[in-house]
Amino acid sequence: MKLFLASLASQTLDLVLPLLPDKPQNLRLAFIPTAADPYPADNRPWFDGNYAKLVSMGFLITIYDLKAKDKQVLSDDLSQFDIIYVEGGNTYYLLNEVKKSGFDSVIKQLLETGIVYIGSSAGSCIMCPTVDHARLIEHPELVPELTDYTALGLIDKCILPHFGKEKYVERQAKIIEEWGDKLLPLRDDQAVIVNDDETKIVTTNNAKI
């Protein structure tokens, strides 16, 4: 299983290269923008920055939305790619679409075949045991039909992205007080790399934390 779980992908994507089977120019990447749907298209700076970074690295990018897909369609379509990239946005909206579409089971099957998963913010959080910890920062009320916040559980701890960012500091402190060592805080210059049995946190200067 190969995962690259970033707080903000545009700041750390250069560190994914050792995890990849080939140069970006030779790799097909499915860019899943679904988590960004609740936000105005002209006011998503994180989205624009992450996409621009992927383009600059040379990946062969196809935008692929999860909505209105089912498990068989997802499996057939996404198996044609080398990398699945899941963008940030609203974690609860994303998790709801992940469960409705069957992406949660499909991505687990695809990871067994060697496909690389890259997540940014919400796209990273859905790999955690739950996303319940994010409720003080995000807006679960956007998806009232989502009552089970259990996520995919492919890593042991709950990622707290954008750690230390000024506008989130007070709310992050409350989350840390409640969740303690169940959390994995990540700054925007950090990412979690899972390479089969090895898990490490890296920063943009490639230092281990």
JSON list of C-alpha atoms in Angstrom, two decimals:
[
{"chain": "A", "resi": 1, "resn": "MET", "atom": "CA", "xyz": [0.00, 0.00, 0.00]},
{"chain": "A", "resi": 2, "resn": "LYS", "atom": "CA", "xyz": [1.39, 3.36, -1.06]},
{"chain": "A", "resi": 3, "resn": "LEU", "atom": "CA", "xyz": [-0.12, 6.53, 0.42]},
{"chain": "A", "resi": 4, "resn": "PHE", "atom": "CA", "xyz": [1.01, 10.15, 0.35]},
{"chain": "A", "resi": 5, "resn": "LEU", "atom": "CA", "xyz": [-1.17, 12.13, 2.75]},
{"chain": "A", "resi": 6, "resn": "ALA", "atom": "CA", "xyz": [-0.51, 15.85, 2.72]},
{"chain": "A", "resi": 7, "resn": "SER", "atom": "CA", "xyz": [-1.90, 18.79, 4.63]},
{"chain": "A", "resi": 8, "resn": "LEU", "atom": "CA", "xyz": [-1.50, 21.00, 1.55]},
{"chain": "A", "resi": 9, "resn": "ALA", "atom": "CA", "xyz": [-0.31, 19.10, -1.50]},
{"chain": "A", "resi": 10, "resn": "SER", "atom": "CA", "xyz": [1.17, 22.06, -3.35]},
{"chain": "A", "resi": 11, "resn": "GLN", "atom": "CA", "xyz": [3.69, 22.53, -0.54]},
{"chain": "A", "resi": 12, "resn": "THR", "atom": "CA", "xyz": [4.89, 18.92, -0.33]},
{"chain": "A", "resi": 13, "resn": "LEU", "atom": "CA", "xyz": [4.30, 17.09, -3.61]},
{"chain": "A", "resi": 14, "resn": "ASP", "atom": "CA", "xyz": [7.97, 17.06, -4.54]},
{"chain": "A", "resi": 15, "resn": "LEU", "atom": "CA", "xyz": [8.41, 14.55, -1.71]},
{"chain": "A", "resi": 16, "resn": "VAL", "atom": "CA", "xyz": [6.13, 12.01, -3.40]},
{"chain": "A", "resi": 17, "resn": "LEU", "atom": "CA", "xyz": [8.62, 11.22, -6.17]},
{"chain": "A", "resi": 18, "resn": "PRO", "atom": "CA", "xyz": [10.42, 8.33, -4.40]},
{"chain": "A", "resi": 19, "resn": "LEU", "atom": "CA", "xyz": [7.04, 6.64, -3.89]},
{"chain": "A", "resi": 20, "resn": "LEU", "atom": "CA", "xyz": [6.19, 6.65, -7.59]},
{"chain": "A", "resi": 21, "resn": "PRO", "atom": "CA", "xyz": [6.90, 3.81, -10.03]},
{"chain": "A", "resi": 22, "resn": "ASP", "atom": "CA", "xyz": [8.04, 6.15, -12.83]},
{"chain": "A", "resi": 23, "resn": "LYS", "atom": "CA", "xyz": [8.53, 9.78, -13.76]},
{"chain": "A", "resi": 24, "resn": "PRO", "atom": "CA", "xyz": [5.35, 11.93, -13.49]},
{"chain": "A", "resi": 25, "resn": "GLN", "atom": "CA", "xyz": [5.39, 12.43, -17.26]},
{"chain": "A", "resi": 26, "resn": "ASN", "atom": "CA", "xyz": [4.72, 8.71, -17.67]},
{"chain": "A", "resi": 27, "resn": "LEU", "atom": "CA", "xyz": [2.01, 8.38, -15.03]},
{"chain": "A", "resi": 28, "resn": "ARG", "atom": "CA", "xyz": [-1.75, 8.72, -15.43]},
{"chain": "A", "resi": 29, "resn": "LEU", "atom": "CA", "xyz": [-3.32, 10.60, -12.53]},
{"chain": "A", "resi": 30, "resn": "ALA", "atom": "CA", "xyz": [-7.03, 10.76, -11.69]},
{"chain": "A", "resi": 31, "resn": "PHE", "atom": "CA", "xyz": [-7.72, 14.10, -10.02]},
{"chain": "A", "resi": 32, "resn": "ILE", "atom": "CA", "xyz": [-10.82, 13.79, -7.83]},
{"chain": "A", "resi": 33, "resn": "PRO", "atom": "CA", "xyz": [-12.11, 17.31, -7.03]},
{"chain": "A", "resi": 34, "resn": "THR", "atom": "CA", "xyz": [-15.29, 16.27, -5.20]},
{"chain": "A", "resi": 35, "resn": "ALA", "atom": "CA", "xyz": [-14.45, 17.72, -1.76]},
{"chain": "A", "resi": 36, "resn": "ALA", "atom": "CA", "xyz": [-14.20, 21.21, -3.27]},
{"chain": "A", "resi": 37, "resn": "ASP", "atom": "CA", "xyz": [-17.76, 21.18, -4.63]},
{"chain": "A", "resi": 38, "resn": "PRO", "atom": "CA", "xyz": [-19.28, 23.18, -1.73]},
{"chain": "A", "resi": 39, "resn": "TYR", "atom": "CA", "xyz": [-16.98, 26.13, -2.43]},
{"chain": "A", "resi": 40, "resn": "PRO", "atom": "CA", "xyz": [-17.24, 28.78, -5.19]},
{"chain": "A", "resi": 41, "resn": "ALA", "atom": "CA", "xyz": [-15.09, 27.86, -8.17]},
{"chain": "A", "resi": 42, "resn": "ASP", "atom": "CA", "xyz": [-13.52, 31.35, -8.17]},
{"chain": "A", "resi": 43, "resn": "ASN", "atom": "CA", "xyz": [-12.54, 31.19, -4.50]},
{"chain": "A", "resi": 44, "resn": "ARG", "atom": "CA", "xyz": [-10.65, 27.93, -4.00]},
{"chain": "A", "resi": 45, "resn": "PRO", "atom": "CA", "xyz": [-7.01, 29.00, -3.76]},
{"chain": "A", "resi": 46, "resn": "TRP", "atom": "CA", "xyz": [-5.88, 25.67, -2.31]},
{"chain": "A", "resi": 47, "resn": "PHE", "atom": "CA", "xyz": [-7.51, 23.84, -5.25]},
{"chain": "A", "resi": 48, "resn": "ASP", "atom": "CA", "xyz": [-5.89, 26.08, -7.84]},
{"chain": "A", "resi": 49, "resn": "GLY", "atom": "CA", "xyz": [-2.48, 25.79, -6.19]},
{"chain": "A", "resi": 50, "resn": "ASN", "atom": "CA", "xyz": [-2.59, 22.01, -5.87]},
{"chain": "A", "resi": 51, "resn": "TYR", "atom": "CA", "xyz": [-3.75, 21.50, -9.44]},
{"chain": "A", "resi": 52, "resn": "ALA", "atom": "CA", "xyz": [-1.10, 23.89, -10.78]},
{"chain": "A", "resi": 53, "resn": "LYS", "atom": "CA", "xyz": [1.58, 22.00, -8.89]},
{"chain": "A", "resi": 54, "resn": "LEU", "atom": "CA", "xyz": [0.51, 18.67, -10.39]},
{"chain": "A", "resi": 55, "resn": "VAL", "atom": "CA", "xyz": [0.52, 20.21, -13.86]},
{"chain": "A", "resi": 56, "resn": "SER", "atom": "CA", "xyz": [3.98, 21.68, -13.33]},
{"chain": "A", "resi": 57, "resn": "MET", "atom": "CA", "xyz": [5.29, 18.27, -12.29]},
{"chain": "A", "resi": 58, "resn": "GLY", "atom": "CA", "xyz": [4.13, 16.80, -15.59]},
{"chain": "A", "resi": 59, "resn": "PHE", "atom": "CA", "xyz": [1.50, 14.25, -14.53]},
{"chain": "A", "resi": 60, "resn": "LEU", "atom": "CA", "xyz": [-1.00, 13.07, -17.17]},
{"chain": "A", "resi": 61, "resn": "ILE", "atom": "CA", "xyz": [-4.09, 14.44, -15.40]},
{"chain": "A", "resi": 62, "resn": "THR", "atom": "CA", "xyz": [-7.74, 13.50, -15.86]},
{"chain": "A", "resi": 63, "resn": "ILE", "atom": "CA", "xyz": [-10.36, 15.20, -13.68]},
{"chain": "A", "resi": 64, "resn": "TYR", "atom": "CA", "xyz": [-12.71, 12.54, -12.32]},
{"chain": "A", "resi": 65, "resn": "ASP", "atom": "CA", "xyz": [-15.70, 13.30, -10.07]},
{"chain": "A", "resi": 66, "resn": "LEU", "atom": "CA", "xyz": [-17.11, 10.68, -7.70]},
{"chain": "A", "resi": 67, "resn": "LYS", "atom": "CA", "xyz": [-20.68, 11.94, -7.89]},
{"chain": "A", "resi": 68, "resn": "ALA", "atom": "CA", "xyz": [-23.27, 9.81, -9.69]},
{"chain": "A", "resi": 69, "resn": "LYS", "atom": "CA", "xyz": [-20.83, 6.89, -9.95]},
{"chain": "A", "resi": 70, "resn": "ASP", "atom": "CA", "xyz": [-21.27, 3.38, -8.61]},
{"chain": "A", "resi": 71, "resn": "LYS", "atom": "CA", "xyz": [-18.77, 0.80, -7.45]},
{"chain": "A", "resi": 72, "resn": "GLN", "atom": "CA", "xyz": [-18.46, -1.01, -10.77]},
{"chain": "A", "resi": 73, "resn": "VAL", "atom": "CA", "xyz": [-18.00, 2.18, -12.77]},
{"chain": "A", "resi": 74, "resn": "LEU", "atom": "CA", "xyz": [-15.38, 3.44, -10.31]},
{"chain": "A", "resi": 75, "resn": "SER", "atom": "CA", "xyz": [-13.49, 0.16, -10.42]},
{"chain": "A", "resi": 76, "resn": "ASP", "atom": "CA", "xyz": [-13.50, 0.02, -14.22]},
{"chain": "A", "resi": 77, "resn": "ASP", "atom": "CA", "xyz": [-12.53, 3.67, -14.64]},
{"chain": "A", "resi": 78, "resn": "LEU", "atom": "CA", "xyz": [-9.98, 4.15, -11.87]},
{"chain": "A", "resi": 79, "resn": "SER", "atom": "CA", "xyz": [-8.10, 0.92, -12.57]},
{"chain": "A", "resi": 80, "resn": "GLN", "atom": "CA", "xyz": [-6.83, 2.63, -15.73]},
{"chain": "A", "resi": 81, "resn": "PHE", "atom": "CA", "xyz": [-4.76, 5.09, -13.66]},
{"chain": "A", "resi": 82, "resn": "ASP", "atom": "CA", "xyz": [-1.42, 4.88, -11.89]},
{"chain": "A", "resi": 83, "resn": "ILE", "atom": "CA", "xyz": [-2.25, 7.48, -9.25]},
{"chain": "A", "resi": 84, "resn": "ILE", "atom": "CA", "xyz": [-5.47, 8.49, -7.52]},
{"chain": "A", "resi": 85, "resn": "TYR", "atom": "CA", "xyz": [-5.32, 12.05, -6.20]},
{"chain": "A", "resi": 86, "resn": "VAL", "atom": "CA", "xyz": [-8.13, 13.23, -3.88]},
{"chain": "A", "resi": 87, "resn": "GLU", "atom": "CA", "xyz": [-8.39, 16.97, -3.37]},
{"chain": "A", "resi": 88, "resn": "GLY", "atom": "CA", "xyz": [-9.19, 18.92, -0.23]},
{"chain": "A", "resi": 89, "resn": "GLY", "atom": "CA", "xyz": [-12.34, 20.83, 0.64]},
{"chain": "A", "resi": 90, "resn": "ASN", "atom": "CA", "xyz": [-15.09, 19.74, 3.00]},
{"chain": "A", "resi": 91, "resn": "THR", "atom": "CA", "xyz": [-14.21, 16.42, 4.62]},
{"chain": "A", "resi": 92, "resn": "TYR", "atom": "CA", "xyz": [-17.80, 15.53, 5.48]},
{"chain": "A", "resi": 93, "resn": "TYR", "atom": "CA", "xyz": [-19.10, 16.23, 1.99]},
{"chain": "A", "resi": 94, "resn": "LEU", "atom": "CA", "xyz": [-16.27, 14.13, 0.58]},
{"chain": "A", "resi": 95, "resn": "LEU", "atom": "CA", "xyz": [-16.81, 11.22, 2.96]},
{"chain": "A", "resi": 96, "resn": "ASN", "atom": "CA", "xyz": [-20.51, 11.18, 2.13]},
{"chain": "A", "resi": 97, "resn": "GLU", "atom": "CA", "xyz": [-19.78, 10.90, -1.60]},
{"chain": "A", "resi": 98, "resn": "VAL", "atom": "CA", "xyz": [-17.05, 8.33, -0.94]},
{"chain": "A", "resi": 99, "resn": "LYS", "atom": "CA", "xyz": [-19.55, 6.10, 0.86]},
{"chain": "A", "resi": 100, "resn": "LYS", "atom": "CA", "xyz": [-22.43, 6.68, -1.56]},
{"chain": "A", "resi": 101, "resn": "SER", "atom": "CA", "xyz": [-20.33, 5.82, -4.60]},
{"chain": "A", "resi": 102, "resn": "GLY", "atom": "CA", "xyz": [-18.48, 2.85, -3.14]},
{"chain": "A", "resi": 103, "resn": "PHE", "atom": "CA", "xyz": [-15.11, 4.55, -3.52]},
{"chain": "A", "resi": 104, "resn": "ASP", "atom": "CA", "xyz": [-14.22, 3.45, 0.01]},
{"chain": "A", "resi": 105, "resn": "SER", "atom": "CA", "xyz": [-14.10, -0.21, -1.01]},
{"chain": "A", "resi": 106, "resn": "VAL", "atom": "CA", "xyz": [-12.81, 0.40, -4.54]},
{"chain": "A", "resi": 107, "resn": "ILE", "atom": "CA", "xyz": [-9.75, 2.36, -3.43]},
{"chain": "A", "resi": 108, "resn": "LYS", "atom": "CA", "xyz": [-8.79, -0.39, -1.00]},
{"chain": "A", "resi": 109, "resn": "GLN", "atom": "CA", "xyz": [-8.87, -2.91, -3.84]},
{"chain": "A", "resi": 110, "resn": "LEU", "atom": "CA", "xyz": [-6.89, -0.62, -6.13]},
{"chain": "A", "resi": 111, "resn": "LEU", "atom": "CA", "xyz": [-4.22, -0.04, -3.50]},
{"chain": "A", "resi": 112, "resn": "GLU", "atom": "CA", "xyz": [-3.63, -3.78, -3.45]},
{"chain": "A", "resi": 113, "resn": "THR", "atom": "CA", "xyz": [-2.75, -3.62, -7.15]},
{"chain": "A", "resi": 114, "resn": "GLY", "atom": "CA", "xyz": [-0.03, -1.01, -6.59]},
{"chain": "A", "resi": 115, "resn": "ILE", "atom": "CA", "xyz": [-1.90, 2.18, -7.41]},
{"chain": "A", "resi": 116, "resn": "VAL", "atom": "CA", "xyz": [-0.54, 5.17, -5.49]},
{"chain": "A", "resi": 117, "resn": "TYR", "atom": "CA", "xyz": [-2.96, 7.30, -3.47]},
{"chain": "A", "resi": 118, "resn": "ILE", "atom": "CA", "xyz": [-2.29, 11.00, -2.90]},
{"chain": "A", "resi": 119, "resn": "GLY", "atom": "CA", "xyz": [-4.53, 13.01, -0.60]},
{"chain": "A", "resi": 120, "resn": "SER", "atom": "CA", "xyz": [-4.56, 16.66, 0.36]},
{"chain": "A", "resi": 121, "resn": "SER", "atom": "CA", "xyz": [-6.33, 17.85, 3.52]},
{"chain": "A", "resi": 122, "resn": "ALA", "atom": "CA", "xyz": [-9.82, 16.27, 3.29]},
{"chain": "A", "resi": 123, "resn": "GLY", "atom": "CA", "xyz": [-8.39, 13.75, 0.84]},
{"chain": "A", "resi": 124, "resn": "SER", "atom": "CA", "xyz": [-5.95, 12.73, 3.56]},
{"chain": "A", "resi": 125, "resn": "CYS", "atom": "CA", "xyz": [-8.46, 12.78, 6.40]},
{"chain": "A", "resi": 126, "resn": "ILE", "atom": "CA", "xyz": [-10.71, 10.15, 4.80]},
{"chain": "A", "resi": 127, "resn": "MET", "atom": "CA", "xyz": [-7.87, 7.63, 5.17]},
{"chain": "A", "resi": 128, "resn": "CYS", "atom": "CA", "xyz": [-8.11, 7.95, 8.96]},
{"chain": "A", "resi": 129, "resn": "PRO", "atom": "CA", "xyz": [-10.23, 5.85, 11.34]},
{"chain": "A", "resi": 130, "resn": "THR", "atom": "CA", "xyz": [-12.82, 8.63, 11.64]},
{"chain": "A", "resi": 131, "resn": "VAL", "atom": "CA", "xyz": [-13.32, 12.27, 10.62]},
{"chain": "A", "resi": 132, "resn": "ASP", "atom": "CA", "xyz": [-15.30, 13.14, 13.75]},
{"chain": "A", "resi": 133, "resn": "HIS", "atom": "CA", "xyz": [-12.34, 15.13, 15.06]},
{"chain": "A", "resi": 134, "resn": "ALA", "atom": "CA", "xyz": [-12.71, 17.72, 12.28]},
{"chain": "A", "resi": 135, "resn": "ARG", "atom": "CA", "xyz": [-16.14, 18.93, 13.32]},
{"chain": "A", "resi": 136, "resn": "LEU", "atom": "CA", "xyz": [-14.83, 22.04, 15.17]},
{"chain": "A", "resi": 137, "resn": "ILE", "atom": "CA", "xyz": [-13.10, 23.28, 12.01]},
{"chain": "A", "resi": 138, "resn": "GLU", "atom": "CA", "xyz": [-15.30, 22.09, 9.18]},
{"chain": "A", "resi": 139, "resn": "HIS", "atom": "CA", "xyz": [-19.05, 22.01, 8.55]},
{"chain": "A", "resi": 140, "resn": "PRO", "atom": "CA", "xyz": [-20.67, 18.59, 9.01]},
{"chain": "A", "resi": 141, "resn": "GLU", "atom": "CA", "xyz": [-24.05, 20.30, 8.77]},
{"chain": "A", "resi": 142, "resn": "LEU", "atom": "CA", "xyz": [-23.52, 20.54, 5.00]},
{"chain": "A", "resi": 143, "resn": "VAL", "atom": "CA", "xyz": [-24.38, 16.86, 4.80]},
{"chain": "A", "resi": 144, "resn": "PRO", "atom": "CA", "xyz": [-27.01, 16.13, 7.49]},
{"chain": "A", "resi": 145, "resn": "GLU", "atom": "CA", "xyz": [-27.60, 12.69, 5.97]},
{"chain": "A", "resi": 146, "resn": "LEU", "atom": "CA", "xyz": [-24.06, 11.68, 6.98]},
{"chain": "A", "resi": 147, "resn": "THR", "atom": "CA", "xyz": [-24.38, 10.44, 10.55]},
{"chain": "A", "resi": 148, "resn": "ASP", "atom": "CA", "xyz": [-21.59, 7.87, 10.61]},
{"chain": "A", "resi": 149, "resn": "TYR", "atom": "CA", "xyz": [-18.19, 9.58, 10.55]},
{"chain": "A", "resi": 150, "resn": "THR", "atom": "CA", "xyz": [-16.23, 6.34, 10.32]},
{"chain": "A", "resi": 151, "resn": "ALA", "atom": "CA", "xyz": [-13.64, 6.71, 7.56]},
{"chain": "A", "resi": 152, "resn": "LEU", "atom": "CA", "xyz": [-11.46, 4.22, 5.69]},
{"chain": "A", "resi": 153, "resn": "GLY", "atom": "CA", "xyz": [-9.08, 3.42, 8.53]},
{"chain": "A", "resi": 154, "resn": "LEU", "atom": "CA", "xyz": [-5.99, 2.86, 6.40]},
{"chain": "A", "resi": 155, "resn": "ILE", "atom": "CA", "xyz": [-3.84, 4.70, 8.93]},
{"chain": "A", "resi": 156, "resn": "ASP", "atom": "CA", "xyz": [-4.09, 4.43, 12.70]},
{"chain": "A", "resi": 157, "resn": "LYS", "atom": "CA", "xyz": [-4.38, 8.09, 13.71]},
{"chain": "A", "resi": 158, "resn": "CYS", "atom": "CA", "xyz": [-6.59, 11.02, 12.77]},
{"chain": "A", "resi": 159, "resn": "ILE", "atom": "CA", "xyz": [-4.82, 13.61, 10.65]},
{"chain": "A", "resi": 160, "resn": "LEU", "atom": "CA", "xyz": [-5.31, 17.20, 11.77]},
{"chain": "A", "resi": 161, "resn": "PRO", "atom": "CA", "xyz": [-4.30, 19.21, 8.68]},
{"chain": "A", "resi": 162, "resn": "HIS", "atom": "CA", "xyz": [-3.13, 22.82, 8.53]},
{"chain": "A", "resi": 163, "resn": "PHE", "atom": "CA", "xyz": [-1.74, 22.51, 12.03]},
{"chain": "A", "resi": 164, "resn": "GLY", "atom": "CA", "xyz": [-0.58, 25.83, 13.44]},
{"chain": "A", "resi": 165, "resn": "LYS", "atom": "CA", "xyz": [-2.36, 27.92, 10.81]},
{"chain": "A", "resi": 166, "resn": "GLU", "atom": "CA", "xyz": [-3.42, 31.10, 12.56]},
{"chain": "A", "resi": 167, "resn": "LYS", "atom": "CA", "xyz": [-7.13, 31.00, 11.78]},
{"chain": "A", "resi": 168, "resn": "TYR", "atom": "CA", "xyz": [-7.44, 27.47, 13.18]},
{"chain": "A", "resi": 169, "resn": "VAL", "atom": "CA", "xyz": [-5.19, 27.67, 16.26]},
{"chain": "A", "resi": 170, "resn": "GLU", "atom": "CA", "xyz": [-7.88, 28.06, 18.93]},
{"chain": "A", "resi": 171, "resn": "ARG", "atom": "CA", "xyz": [-10.12, 25.36, 17.49]},
{"chain": "A", "resi": 172, "resn": "GLN", "atom": "CA", "xyz": [-7.18, 23.04, 16.94]},
{"chain": "A", "resi": 173, "resn": "ALA", "atom": "CA", "xyz": [-6.25, 23.43, 20.61]},
{"chain": "A", "resi": 174, "resn": "LYS", "atom": "CA", "xyz": [-9.73, 22.25, 21.59]},
{"chain": "A", "resi": 175, "resn": "ILE", "atom": "CA", "xyz": [-9.48, 19.28, 19.24]},
{"chain": "A", "resi": 176, "resn": "ILE", "atom": "CA", "xyz": [-6.11, 18.31, 20.70]},
{"chain": "A", "resi": 177, "resn": "GLU", "atom": "CA", "xyz": [-7.50, 18.60, 24.22]},
{"chain": "A", "resi": 178, "resn": "GLU", "atom": "CA", "xyz": [-10.33, 16.23, 23.32]},
{"chain": "A", "resi": 179, "resn": "TRP", "atom": "CA", "xyz": [-8.52, 13.75, 21.08]},
{"chain": "A", "resi": 180, "resn": "GLY", "atom": "CA", "xyz": [-4.97, 13.75, 22.46]},
{"chain": "A", "resi": 181, "resn": "ASP", "atom": "CA", "xyz": [-2.67, 11.05, 21.08]},
{"chain": "A", "resi": 182, "resn": "LYS", "atom": "CA", "xyz": [-5.34, 9.81, 18.67]},
{"chain": "A", "resi": 183, "resn": "LEU", "atom": "CA", "xyz": [-4.36, 12.76, 16.47]},
{"chain": "A", "resi": 184, "resn": "LEU", "atom": "CA", "xyz": [-1.60, 13.25, 13.94]},
{"chain": "A", "resi": 185, "resn": "PRO", "atom": "CA", "xyz": [-1.18, 17.04, 13.50]},
{"chain": "A", "resi": 186, "resn": "LEU", "atom": "CA", "xyz": [0.32, 18.01, 10.13]},
{"chain": "A", "resi": 187, "resn": "ARG", "atom": "CA", "xyz": [1.61, 21.43, 9.14]},
{"chain": "A", "resi": 188, "resn": "ASP", "atom": "CA", "xyz": [1.19, 22.53, 5.54]},
{"chain": "A", "resi": 189, "resn": "ASP", "atom": "CA", "xyz": [4.86, 21.69, 4.90]},
{"chain": "A", "resi": 190, "resn": "GLN", "atom": "CA", "xyz": [4.40, 18.08, 6.09]},
{"chain": "A", "resi": 191, "resn": "ALA", "atom": "CA", "xyz": [2.98, 14.84, 4.75]},
{"chain": "A", "resi": 192, "resn": "VAL", "atom": "CA", "xyz": [2.59, 11.23, 5.86]},
{"chain": "A", "resi": 193, "resn": "ILE", "atom": "CA", "xyz": [4.14, 8.62, 3.60]},
{"chain": "A", "resi": 194, "resn": "VAL", "atom": "CA", "xyz": [3.01, 5.01, 3.85]},
{"chain": "A", "resi": 195, "resn": "ASN", "atom": "CA", "xyz": [5.13, 2.64, 1.79]},
{"chain": "A", "resi": 196, "resn": "ASP", "atom": "CA", "xyz": [3.91, -0.86, 2.56]},
{"chain": "A", "resi": 197, "resn": "ASP", "atom": "CA", "xyz": [5.08, -1.53, 6.14]},
{"chain": "A", "resi": 198, "resn": "GLU", "atom": "CA", "xyz": [6.94, 1.76, 6.56]},
{"chain": "A", "resi": 199, "resn": "THR", "atom": "CA", "xyz": [5.19, 4.92, 7.74]},
{"chain": "A", "resi": 200, "resn": "LYS", "atom": "CA", "xyz": [6.97, 8.24, 8.21]},
{"chain": "A", "resi": 201, "resn": "ILE", "atom": "CA", "xyz": [6.28, 11.95, 8.39]},
{"chain": "A", "resi": 202, "resn": "VAL", "atom": "CA", "xyz": [8.31, 14.14, 6.05]},
{"chain": "A", "resi": 203, "resn": "THR", "atom": "CA", "xyz": [8.70, 17.88, 5.65]},
{"chain": "A", "resi": 204, "resn": "THR", "atom": "CA", "xyz": [9.63, 19.91, 2.63]},
{"chain": "A", "resi": 205, "resn": "ASN", "atom": "CA", "xyz": [13.31, 19.70, 3.59]},
{"chain": "A", "resi": 206, "resn": "ASN", "atom": "CA", "xyz": [12.83, 15.90, 3.81]},
{"chain": "A", "resi": 207, "resn": "ALA", "atom": "CA", "xyz": [13.53, 15.84, 7.53]},
{"chain": "A", "resi": 208, "resn": "LYS", "atom": "CA", "xyz": [11.79, 13.17, 9.59]},
{"chain": "A", "resi": 209, "resn": "ILE", "atom": "CA", "xyz": [9.67, 14.35, 12.51]}
]
